[in-house]
CSV table of C-alpha atoms (C1' of nucleotides) in Angstrom, one decimal:
chain,number,residue,atom,x,y,z
A,29,MET,CA,47.7,229.6,64.8
A,30,THR,CA,46.9,226.6,62.6
A,31,VAL,CA,45.6,226.7,59.1
A,32,THR,CA,43.8,223.5,58.0
A,33,VAL,CA,44.1,222.8,54.3
A,34,ALA,CA,41.4,220.4,53.4
A,35,ALA,CA,43.2,217.6,51.6
A,36,ALA,CA,40.6,217.1,48.9
A,37,GLU,CA,39.9,213.5,49.8
A,38,ARG,CA,39.2,211.2,46.9
A,39,LEU,CA,35.6,210.0,47.2
A,40,ILE,CA,34.7,206.5,46.2
A,41,ARG,CA,31.5,204.9,44.9
A,42,ILE,CA,29.4,202.2,46.4
A,43,GLY,CA,31.0,199.4,44.4
A,44,GLU,CA,34.4,200.2,45.7
A,45,VAL,CA,33.2,200.3,49.2
A,46,ALA,CA,31.5,196.9,48.9
A,47,ARG,CA,34.5,195.2,47.3
A,48,GLY,CA,36.8,196.8,49.8
A,49,ALA,CA,34.9,195.6,52.7
A,50,GLY,CA,33.9,192.3,51.2
A,51,VAL,CA,30.2,192.8,51.3
A,52,SER,CA,27.5,193.2,48.6
A,53,VAL,CA,26.4,196.5,47.2
A,54,ARG,CA,22.9,195.7,48.5
A,55,ALA,CA,24.3,195.5,52.0
A,56,VAL,CA,25.9,198.9,51.8
A,57,ARG,CA,22.6,200.4,50.7
A,58,TYR,CA,20.9,198.6,53.5
A,59,TYR,CA,23.3,200.2,56.0
A,60,GLU,CA,22.4,203.6,54.7
A,61,GLN,CA,18.7,202.8,55.0
A,62,GLN,CA,19.3,201.8,58.6
A,63,GLY,CA,21.1,205.1,59.3
A,64,LEU,CA,24.5,203.4,59.8
A,65,LEU,CA,26.3,205.0,56.9
A,66,ILE,CA,25.5,208.5,55.5
A,67,ALA,CA,26.7,209.1,52.0
A,68,GLU,CA,27.1,212.3,50.0
A,69,ARG,CA,25.5,212.3,46.6
A,70,SER,CA,26.9,213.3,43.2
A,71,PRO,CA,24.8,215.6,41.1
A,72,SER,CA,23.4,212.6,39.3
A,73,GLY,CA,22.4,211.0,42.6
A,74,GLN,CA,25.1,208.4,43.0
A,75,ARG,CA,26.4,207.7,46.5
A,76,LEU,CA,29.9,209.0,47.3
A,77,TYR,CA,31.9,207.8,50.3
A,78,ARG,CA,35.1,208.7,52.0
A,79,GLN,CA,37.7,205.9,52.1
A,80,ASP,CA,37.2,205.3,55.8
A,81,ALA,CA,33.7,204.0,54.9
A,82,ILE,CA,35.4,200.7,54.1
A,83,ALA,CA,36.8,200.3,57.6
A,84,LEU,CA,33.4,201.4,59.0
A,85,VAL,CA,31.6,198.7,57.0
A,86,ARG,CA,34.1,196.1,58.3
A,87,PHE,CA,33.3,197.3,61.8
A,88,PHE,CA,29.6,196.9,61.2
A,89,GLN,CA,30.2,193.3,60.0
A,90,GLN,CA,32.2,192.6,63.1
A,91,MET,CA,29.4,194.0,65.3
A,92,PHE,CA,26.7,192.1,63.4
A,93,ALA,CA,28.7,188.9,63.9
A,94,ALA,CA,28.8,189.8,67.6
A,95,GLY,CA,25.1,189.9,67.7
A,96,LEU,CA,24.4,193.6,67.8
A,97,THR,CA,21.5,194.9,65.7
A,98,SER,CA,21.9,197.8,63.3
A,99,ARG,CA,19.7,199.8,65.7
A,100,ARG,CA,22.2,199.3,68.6
A,101,ILE,CA,25.1,200.2,66.4
A,102,THR,CA,23.5,203.5,65.4
A,103,GLU,CA,23.0,204.2,69.0
A,104,LEU,CA,26.6,203.5,69.8
A,105,LEU,CA,28.2,205.2,66.8
A,106,PRO,CA,28.5,208.6,68.6
A,107,CYS,CA,30.9,206.9,71.1
A,108,TRP,CA,32.9,205.9,68.1
A,109,ASP,CA,33.6,208.8,65.9
A,110,ALA,CA,32.8,211.7,68.1
A,111,GLY,CA,34.2,212.6,71.5
A,112,HIS,CA,30.7,212.9,72.9
A,113,THR,CA,29.5,210.1,75.1
A,114,ASP,CA,26.8,210.3,77.8
A,115,ALA,CA,26.3,207.9,80.7
A,116,GLY,CA,23.6,205.9,78.9
A,117,GLN,CA,25.8,205.2,76.0
A,118,ARG,CA,28.7,204.1,78.2
A,119,ALA,CA,26.3,201.8,80.0
A,120,MET,CA,25.1,200.3,76.7
A,121,LEU,CA,28.7,199.7,75.7
A,122,ARG,CA,29.4,197.8,78.8
A,123,ALA,CA,26.1,195.8,78.5
A,124,GLU,CA,27.0,194.8,75.0
A,125,ARG,CA,30.4,193.8,76.2
A,126,GLU,CA,28.9,191.5,78.8
A,127,ARG,CA,26.6,190.0,76.2
A,128,ILE,CA,29.5,189.2,73.9
A,129,GLN,CA,31.5,187.7,76.8
A,130,ALA,CA,28.6,185.5,77.8
A,131,LYS,CA,28.2,184.4,74.2
A,132,ILE,CA,31.9,183.5,74.0
A,133,ASP,CA,31.5,181.4,77.2
A,134,ASP,CA,28.5,179.6,75.8
A,135,LEU,CA,30.3,178.9,72.6
A,136,GLN,CA,33.3,177.6,74.5
A,137,ALA,CA,31.1,175.3,76.4
A,138,ALA,CA,29.5,174.0,73.2
A,139,LEU,CA,33.0,173.5,71.8
A,140,ASP,CA,34.1,171.5,74.8
A,141,HIS,CA,31.0,169.4,74.5
A,142,LEU,CA,31.6,168.8,70.8
A,143,ASP,CA,35.3,167.9,71.5
A,144,LYS,CA,34.2,165.3,73.9
A,145,VAL,CA,31.9,163.7,71.3
A,146,ILE,CA,34.8,163.9,68.8
A,147,ALA,CA,37.1,162.2,71.2
A,148,ILE,CA,34.6,159.4,71.8
A,149,THR,CA,33.8,158.8,68.1
A,150,ASP,CA,37.6,158.8,67.3
A,151,THR,CA,38.6,156.3,69.9
A,152,HIS,CA,35.4,154.3,69.3
A,153,PRO,CA,34.9,154.0,65.6
B,6,MET,CA,24.5,135.5,82.6
B,7,THR,CA,22.8,138.9,83.1
B,8,VAL,CA,19.1,139.5,83.3
B,9,THR,CA,18.0,143.0,82.6
B,10,VAL,CA,15.0,144.1,84.4
B,11,ALA,CA,13.5,147.1,82.6
B,12,ALA,CA,13.2,149.7,85.4
B,13,ALA,CA,9.8,151.0,84.2
B,14,GLU,CA,10.9,154.5,83.6
B,15,ARG,CA,8.5,157.3,84.5
B,16,LEU,CA,7.4,159.1,81.4
B,17,ILE,CA,6.8,162.8,81.4
B,18,ARG,CA,4.7,165.1,79.4
B,19,ILE,CA,5.7,168.0,77.2
B,20,GLY,CA,5.2,170.7,79.8
B,21,GLU,CA,7.6,169.1,82.2
B,22,VAL,CA,10.2,168.8,79.5
B,23,ALA,CA,9.8,172.4,78.5
B,24,ARG,CA,10.0,173.7,82.1
B,25,GLY,CA,12.9,171.4,82.9
B,26,ALA,CA,14.9,172.6,79.9
B,27,GLY,CA,13.8,176.2,80.1
B,28,VAL,CA,12.2,176.5,76.8
B,29,SER,CA,8.6,176.9,75.6
B,30,VAL,CA,6.2,174.0,74.8
B,31,ARG,CA,6.1,175.3,71.3
B,32,ALA,CA,9.8,174.9,71.0
B,33,VAL,CA,9.6,171.2,72.0
B,34,ARG,CA,6.9,170.6,69.4
B,35,TYR,CA,9.0,172.3,66.9
B,36,TYR,CA,12.0,170.0,67.6
B,37,GLU,CA,9.8,167.0,67.0
B,38,GLN,CA,8.6,168.5,63.7
B,39,GLN,CA,12.2,168.9,62.7
B,40,GLY,CA,13.0,165.3,63.6
B,41,LEU,CA,15.2,166.1,66.6
B,42,LEU,CA,13.1,164.6,69.3
B,43,ILE,CA,10.8,161.6,68.8
B,44,ALA,CA,8.1,161.1,71.4
B,45,GLU,CA,5.9,158.2,72.3
B,46,ARG,CA,2.2,158.9,72.4
B,47,SER,CA,-0.4,158.2,75.0
B,48,PRO,CA,-3.6,156.5,73.9
B,49,SER,CA,-5.2,160.0,73.8
B,50,GLY,CA,-2.4,161.3,71.7
B,51,GLN,CA,-0.4,163.2,74.2
B,52,ARG,CA,3.4,163.2,73.8
B,53,LEU,CA,5.4,161.2,76.3
B,54,TYR,CA,9.1,161.6,76.9
B,55,ARG,CA,11.8,160.0,78.9
B,56,GLN,CA,13.5,162.1,81.5
B,57,ASP,CA,16.7,162.4,79.4
B,58,ALA,CA,14.7,164.4,76.9
B,59,ILE,CA,15.3,167.4,79.1
B,60,ALA,CA,19.1,167.0,78.8
B,61,LEU,CA,18.7,166.5,75.1
B,62,VAL,CA,16.7,169.7,74.7
B,63,ARG,CA,19.4,171.5,76.6
B,64,PHE,CA,21.9,170.1,74.2
B,65,PHE,CA,19.9,171.3,71.3
B,66,GLN,CA,19.8,174.8,72.7
B,67,GLN,CA,23.6,174.8,73.1
B,68,MET,CA,24.0,173.7,69.5
B,69,PHE,CA,21.6,176.3,68.3
B,70,ALA,CA,23.5,178.9,70.2
B,71,ALA,CA,26.6,177.6,68.5
B,72,GLY,CA,25.1,178.3,65.1
B,73,LEU,CA,24.1,174.7,64.1
B,74,THR,CA,20.8,174.3,62.3
B,75,SER,CA,18.3,171.7,63.3
B,76,ARG,CA,19.1,169.9,60.1
B,77,ARG,CA,22.8,169.6,61.1
B,78,ILE,CA,21.9,168.4,64.5
B,79,THR,CA,19.7,165.6,63.2
B,80,GLU,CA,22.6,164.5,60.9
B,81,LEU,CA,24.9,164.4,63.9
B,82,LEU,CA,22.6,162.8,66.4
B,83,PRO,CA,23.7,159.3,65.5
B,84,CYS,CA,27.3,160.2,66.7
B,85,TRP,CA,25.7,161.1,69.9
B,86,ASP,CA,23.5,158.4,71.2
B,87,ALA,CA,24.6,155.5,69.1
B,88,GLY,CA,28.0,154.0,68.7
B,89,HIS,CA,27.6,154.1,65.0
B,90,THR,CA,29.6,156.9,63.2
B,91,ASP,CA,30.7,156.9,59.6
B,92,ALA,CA,33.6,158.9,58.1
B,93,GLY,CA,31.2,161.6,56.8
B,94,GLN,CA,29.7,162.2,60.2
B,95,ARG,CA,33.1,162.5,61.8
B,96,ALA,CA,34.2,165.0,59.1
B,97,MET,CA,31.0,167.0,59.8
B,98,LEU,CA,31.8,167.0,63.5
B,99,ARG,CA,35.2,168.4,62.9
B,100,ALA,CA,33.9,171.0,60.4
B,101,GLU,CA,31.4,172.3,62.9
B,102,ARG,CA,34.1,172.4,65.5
B,103,GLU,CA,36.2,174.6,63.3
B,104,ARG,CA,33.2,176.9,62.6
B,105,ILE,CA,32.6,177.4,66.2
B,106,GLN,CA,36.3,178.0,66.9
B,107,ALA,CA,36.4,180.6,64.2
B,108,LYS,CA,33.3,182.2,65.6
B,109,ILE,CA,34.8,182.4,69.0
B,110,ASP,CA,37.9,184.1,67.5
B,111,ASP,CA,35.7,186.6,65.7
B,112,LEU,CA,33.8,187.3,68.9
B,113,GLN,CA,37.0,187.8,70.8
B,114,ALA,CA,38.2,190.3,68.2
B,115,ALA,CA,34.9,192.2,68.4
B,116,LEU,CA,35.3,192.1,72.2
B,117,ASP,CA,38.8,193.5,72.1
B,118,HIS,CA,37.6,196.2,69.7
B,119,LEU,CA,34.8,197.2,72.0
B,120,ASP,CA,37.1,197.2,75.0
B,121,LYS,CA,39.3,199.7,73.3
B,122,VAL,CA,36.3,201.9,72.6
B,123,ILE,CA,35.3,201.6,76.3
B,124,ALA,CA,38.8,202.5,77.4
B,125,ILE,CA,38.7,205.6,75.3
B,126,THR,CA,35.2,206.7,76.4
B,127,ASP,CA,36.1,206.2,80.0
B,128,THR,CA,39.3,208.1,80.1
B,129,HIS,CA,37.9,210.7,77.7
B,130,PRO,CA,34.4,211.5,79.0
C,8,DC,C1',-20.3,167.7,87.2
C,9,DT,C1',-17.6,171.3,86.5
C,10,DT,C1',-13.8,174.1,87.1
C,11,DG,C1',-9.3,174.8,85.7
C,12,DC,C1',-5.1,173.5,83.8
C,13,DC,C1',-2.7,170.8,80.3
C,14,DT,C1',-2.5,169.2,75.8
C,15,DC,C1',-3.6,168.7,70.8
C,16,DT,C1',-3.5,170.2,65.6
C,17,DG,C1',-3.2,173.6,62.2
C,18,DA,C1',-1.9,177.9,60.5
C,19,DC,C1',-0.4,182.6,60.2
C,20,DG,C1',3.1,186.2,62.1
C,21,DC,C1',7.6,187.9,63.2
C,22,DT,C1',12.5,189.5,62.9
C,23,DA,C1',16.9,190.9,60.5
C,24,DG,C1',20.0,191.2,57.1
C,25,DC,C1',20.2,190.9,53.2
C,26,DG,C1',19.2,188.4,47.8
C,27,DT,C1',17.1,189.2,43.8
C,28,DC,C1',14.4,190.7,40.1
C,29,DA,C1',12.4,194.9,37.3
C,30,DG,C1',13.0,198.8,34.8
C,31,DG,C1',15.5,202.9,34.2
C,32,DT,C1',19.9,206.4,34.3
C,33,DT,C1',25.0,207.2,34.4
C,34,DT,C1',29.7,206.5,33.8
C,35,DT,C1',33.5,204.6,31.5
C,36,DA,C1',36.2,202.0,27.9
C,37,DG,C1',37.2,201.5,23.2
D,9,DC,C1',29.3,207.1,19.4
D,10,DT,C1',28.2,202.9,21.5
D,11,DA,C1',28.3,199.1,24.3
D,12,DA,C1',29.3,197.4,28.7
D,13,DA,C1',29.6,198.0,33.4
D,14,DA,C1',28.1,200.4,37.3
D,15,DC,C1',24.6,202.8,39.6
D,16,DC,C1',19.7,204.2,41.0
D,17,DT,C1',14.8,203.3,43.3
D,18,DG,C1',11.3,200.4,44.7
D,19,DA,C1',9.5,196.1,46.2
D,20,DC,C1',8.9,191.3,47.0
D,21,DG,C1',11.4,186.9,48.8
D,22,DC,C1',13.9,184.1,52.0
D,23,DT,C1',15.5,181.6,56.3
D,24,DA,C1',15.0,179.7,61.1
D,25,DG,C1',13.3,179.3,65.3
D,26,DC,C1',10.0,180.0,67.3
D,27,DG,C1',5.3,183.3,69.2
D,28,DT,C1',0.7,183.4,69.1
D,29,DC,C1',-4.1,182.8,68.3
D,30,DA,C1',-8.2,179.6,67.3
D,31,DG,C1',-10.9,175.9,68.4
D,32,DA,C1',-11.2,171.4,70.5
D,33,DG,C1',-10.2,167.5,73.6
D,34,DG,C1',-8.0,165.3,78.1
D,35,DC,C1',-7.5,164.8,83.2
D,36,DA,C1',-7.2,165.3,88.3
D,37,DA,C1',-9.7,167.8,92.2
D,38,DG,C1',-13.6,169.2,94.8
DNA sequence: CTTGCCTCTGACGCTAGCGTCAGGTTTTAG
DNA sequence: CTAAAACCTGACGCTAGCGTCAGAGGCAAG
């Protein structure tokens, strides 16, 4: 039989989350407003986060950079921190994966294009 | 001695440009407003383009997808269709190149991240 | 001539992820 | 105790690449 002793995790405030993840405080509040990041509240109303919130915010940034909306991220969060995933969510994961791959290909093509221009302008000053 | 006979190029109207490049008519007008695409005008005021305008619009789309603004594209256009490039423009070209490469790397990291999640949700339904 | 499609010039709307003030409370350092 | 720093809730602003409607003119076909 296993006894779980809750290891009284140290909670951090919004400023620490923001600095830790390299975003603004405003951004973190925005994530909460969008339902991405639920925070506990201190008696006085201040937001309290667990340390892994920092990693989570970094993850949000990465997904934003990949072109996902906050809406999509909320829909996919269950795949992330819970074991529960239904068929629809797995399909969405794959769809986003394909979108990102296509975007990478587009960017690579643009890069090749630019490189050709650079080669011309360098040999042809 | 060479005599150049101007091969009376057939000019096309905005609709044909838009359909050819797969964008909206509104988009083409917007490009003109941003100084990306200069058009002749018919006596009645309609825009007239050369056929290579289609390829140019496709190029704009590619650069937009790569994260360049219309402003940047106008600044870099001289590198493109003229032989004239100064040091500043070549530096900007390289800077944009680096931005795109960094973006590709970020997207690849996001893709790898998503793939790990997909692997977990697939083996762990 | 008129029907129907294309084009024109404004000009306002939209989205998404925040930035940025305003005005007030809370926590912390000295 | 007090001042600074951090936090709170609204709420408006911003950017960029268009979408979209309004109202009016242009152009080939039948």
